[in-house]
Amino acid sequence: MLLNLDGTKRFPNMVSGWQCSSRTSLEFPLDILLEELAAPVKRLGYVPLTDFVLLDIEDEAKEVALSYHIEQLAIAFGLINTSPGTTLHITKNLRNCADCHNAIKFISKIVNQIIIIRAVHRFHRFENGVCSCGDYW
């Protein structure tokens, strides 16, 4: 472990991940919200792009791993801690993976909120299932 800040563990050579040092009041709502979003997102047509998971695990586990990418955790955190209808602003220092980009389009439609992500090379504004980049990123 490199850093333990506010109960969040960070590990060397790990691009994104989430692991609390203990079960906290923060962890459960994030897990619950991510699970609650999974079914409606799939009903709208989202298909997980499991090729983006480089771990040697079962496909079902790959789907779960994709839902815990840092931008989706940030969205869940924002949804829990803001009023409905609030525009979520997320900044990250990496490019979005294609799976997260697709998932966030569906999430923006389900929660009926604008989600703006500042990635390394461009801004993405997700609104009602559409991204401002036109899927060119």
GROMACS .gro file of C-alpha atoms in nm:
model
  137
    1MET     CA    1   0.000   0.000   0.000
    2LEU     CA    2   0.140   0.339  -0.097
    3LEU     CA    3  -0.114   0.569   0.061
    4ASN     CA    4  -0.406   0.543   0.296
    5LEU     CA    5  -0.610   0.861   0.269
    6ASP     CA    6  -0.963   0.884   0.410
    7GLY     CA    7  -0.989   0.505   0.422
    8THR     CA    8  -0.906   0.462   0.053
    9LYS     CA    9  -0.613   0.236  -0.029
   10ARG     CA   10  -0.397   0.310  -0.331
   11PHE     CA   11  -0.166   0.046  -0.470
   12PRO     CA   12   0.141   0.074  -0.695
   13ASN     CA   13   0.089   0.003  -1.065
   14MET     CA   14  -0.289   0.020  -1.032
   15VAL     CA   15  -0.462   0.250  -1.279
   16SER     CA   16  -0.798   0.253  -1.106
   17GLY     CA   17  -0.963   0.066  -0.830
   18TRP     CA   18  -1.156   0.098  -0.510
   19GLN     CA   19  -1.094  -0.076  -0.186
   20CYS     CA   20  -1.176   0.057   0.156
   21SER     CA   21  -0.967  -0.037   0.454
   22SER     CA   22  -1.289  -0.137   0.628
   23ARG     CA   23  -1.657  -0.142   0.545
   24THR     CA   24  -1.753   0.222   0.574
   25SER     CA   25  -2.075   0.413   0.538
   26LEU     CA   26  -1.938   0.544   0.207
   27GLU     CA   27  -1.865   0.208   0.048
   28PHE     CA   28  -2.211   0.055   0.078
   29PRO     CA   29  -2.403   0.336  -0.096
   30LEU     CA   30  -2.156   0.333  -0.387
   31ASP     CA   31  -2.187  -0.044  -0.426
   32ILE     CA   32  -2.566  -0.030  -0.399
   33LEU     CA   33  -2.601   0.253  -0.650
   34LEU     CA   34  -2.369   0.083  -0.902
   35GLU     CA   35  -2.575  -0.236  -0.870
   36GLU     CA   36  -2.902  -0.043  -0.906
   37LEU     CA   37  -2.777   0.124  -1.226
   38ALA     CA   38  -2.656  -0.202  -1.384
   39ALA     CA   39  -2.998  -0.347  -1.478
   40PRO     CA   40  -3.153  -0.034  -1.635
   41VAL     CA   41  -2.831   0.039  -1.824
   42LYS     CA   42  -2.840  -0.310  -1.976
   43ARG     CA   43  -3.212  -0.279  -2.056
   44LEU     CA   44  -3.135   0.031  -2.261
   45GLY     CA   45  -2.883  -0.165  -2.467
   46TYR     CA   46  -2.549  -0.134  -2.291
   47VAL     CA   47  -2.319  -0.428  -2.364
   48PRO     CA   48  -2.004  -0.443  -2.148
   49LEU     CA   49  -1.683  -0.434  -2.352
   50THR     CA   50  -1.497  -0.694  -2.149
   51ASP     CA   51  -1.192  -0.673  -2.378
   52PHE     CA   52  -1.092  -0.368  -2.173
   53VAL     CA   53  -1.036  -0.586  -1.865
   54LEU     CA   54  -0.688  -0.730  -1.890
   55LEU     CA   55  -0.722  -0.959  -1.589
   56ASP     CA   56  -0.753  -1.334  -1.642
   57ILE     CA   57  -1.096  -1.371  -1.480
   58GLU     CA   58  -1.441  -1.495  -1.582
   59ASP     CA   59  -1.650  -1.273  -1.811
   60GLU     CA   60  -1.905  -1.204  -1.537
   61ALA     CA   61  -1.627  -1.084  -1.307
   62LYS     CA   62  -1.495  -0.866  -1.591
   63GLU     CA   63  -1.836  -0.696  -1.613
   64VAL     CA   64  -1.823  -0.618  -1.242
   65ALA     CA   65  -1.465  -0.489  -1.273
   66LEU     CA   66  -1.573  -0.250  -1.550
   67SER     CA   67  -1.842  -0.098  -1.330
   68TYR     CA   68  -1.576  -0.007  -1.074
   69HIS     CA   69  -1.365   0.207  -1.307
   70ILE     CA   70  -1.286   0.534  -1.135
   71GLU     CA   71  -1.513   0.757  -1.345
   72GLN     CA   72  -1.814   0.539  -1.266
   73LEU     CA   73  -1.725   0.547  -0.896
   74ALA     CA   74  -1.698   0.926  -0.920
   75ILE     CA   75  -2.040   0.944  -1.086
   76ALA     CA   76  -2.194   0.724  -0.815
   77PHE     CA   77  -2.033   0.940  -0.547
   78GLY     CA   78  -2.165   1.255  -0.716
   79LEU     CA   79  -2.517   1.117  -0.750
   80ILE     CA   80  -2.525   1.024  -0.382
   81ASN     CA   81  -2.386   1.357  -0.261
   82THR     CA   82  -2.566   1.610  -0.482
   83SER     CA   83  -2.924   1.712  -0.541
   84PRO     CA   84  -3.113   1.556  -0.833
   85GLY     CA   85  -3.054   1.753  -1.150
   86THR     CA   86  -2.713   1.882  -1.044
   87THR     CA   87  -2.454   1.876  -1.322
   88LEU     CA   88  -2.170   1.644  -1.226
   89HIS     CA   89  -1.817   1.765  -1.310
   90ILE     CA   90  -1.542   1.503  -1.307
   91THR     CA   91  -1.175   1.561  -1.388
   92LYS     CA   92  -0.934   1.279  -1.458
   93ASN     CA   93  -0.580   1.257  -1.585
   94LEU     CA   94  -0.637   0.960  -1.814
   95ARG     CA   95  -0.841   0.891  -2.124
   96ASN     CA   96  -1.181   0.724  -2.078
   97CYS     CA   97  -1.198   0.364  -2.188
   98ALA     CA   98  -1.458   0.289  -2.456
   99ASP     CA   99  -1.665   0.084  -2.213
  100CYS     CA  100  -1.690   0.366  -1.960
  101HIS     CA  101  -1.776   0.610  -2.236
  102ASN     CA  102  -2.065   0.388  -2.349
  103ALA     CA  103  -2.182   0.317  -1.994
  104ILE     CA  104  -2.183   0.686  -1.900
  105LYS     CA  105  -2.401   0.769  -2.200
  106PHE     CA  106  -2.663   0.527  -2.068
  107ILE     CA  107  -2.620   0.644  -1.708
  108SER     CA  108  -2.680   1.006  -1.811
  109LYS     CA  109  -3.006   0.901  -1.970
  110ILE     CA  110  -3.122   0.698  -1.670
  111VAL     CA  111  -3.042   0.958  -1.404
  112ASN     CA  112  -3.149   1.248  -1.627
  113GLN     CA  113  -2.845   1.453  -1.531
  114ILE     CA  114  -2.566   1.618  -1.724
  115ILE     CA  115  -2.228   1.458  -1.661
  116ILE     CA  116  -1.918   1.648  -1.773
  117ILE     CA  117  -1.586   1.466  -1.773
  118ARG     CA  118  -1.258   1.641  -1.838
  119ALA     CA  119  -1.027   1.367  -1.962
  120VAL     CA  120  -0.667   1.411  -2.065
  121HIS     CA  121  -0.736   1.532  -2.422
  122ARG     CA  122  -1.096   1.653  -2.431
  123PHE     CA  123  -1.417   1.734  -2.250
  124HIS     CA  124  -1.711   1.496  -2.266
  125ARG     CA  125  -2.058   1.628  -2.193
  126PHE     CA  126  -2.303   1.343  -2.147
  127GLU     CA  127  -2.668   1.438  -2.163
  128ASN     CA  128  -2.972   1.219  -2.224
  129GLY     CA  129  -2.761   0.932  -2.359
  130VAL     CA  130  -2.548   1.139  -2.597
  131CYS     CA  131  -2.190   1.261  -2.567
  132SER     CA  132  -2.075   1.594  -2.707
  133CYS     CA  133  -1.771   1.429  -2.867
  134GLY     CA  134  -1.997   1.239  -3.108
  135ASP     CA  135  -1.816   0.920  -3.001
  136TYR     CA  136  -1.495   1.055  -3.152
  137TRP     CA  137  -1.241   1.070  -2.876
   0.00000   0.00000   0.00000
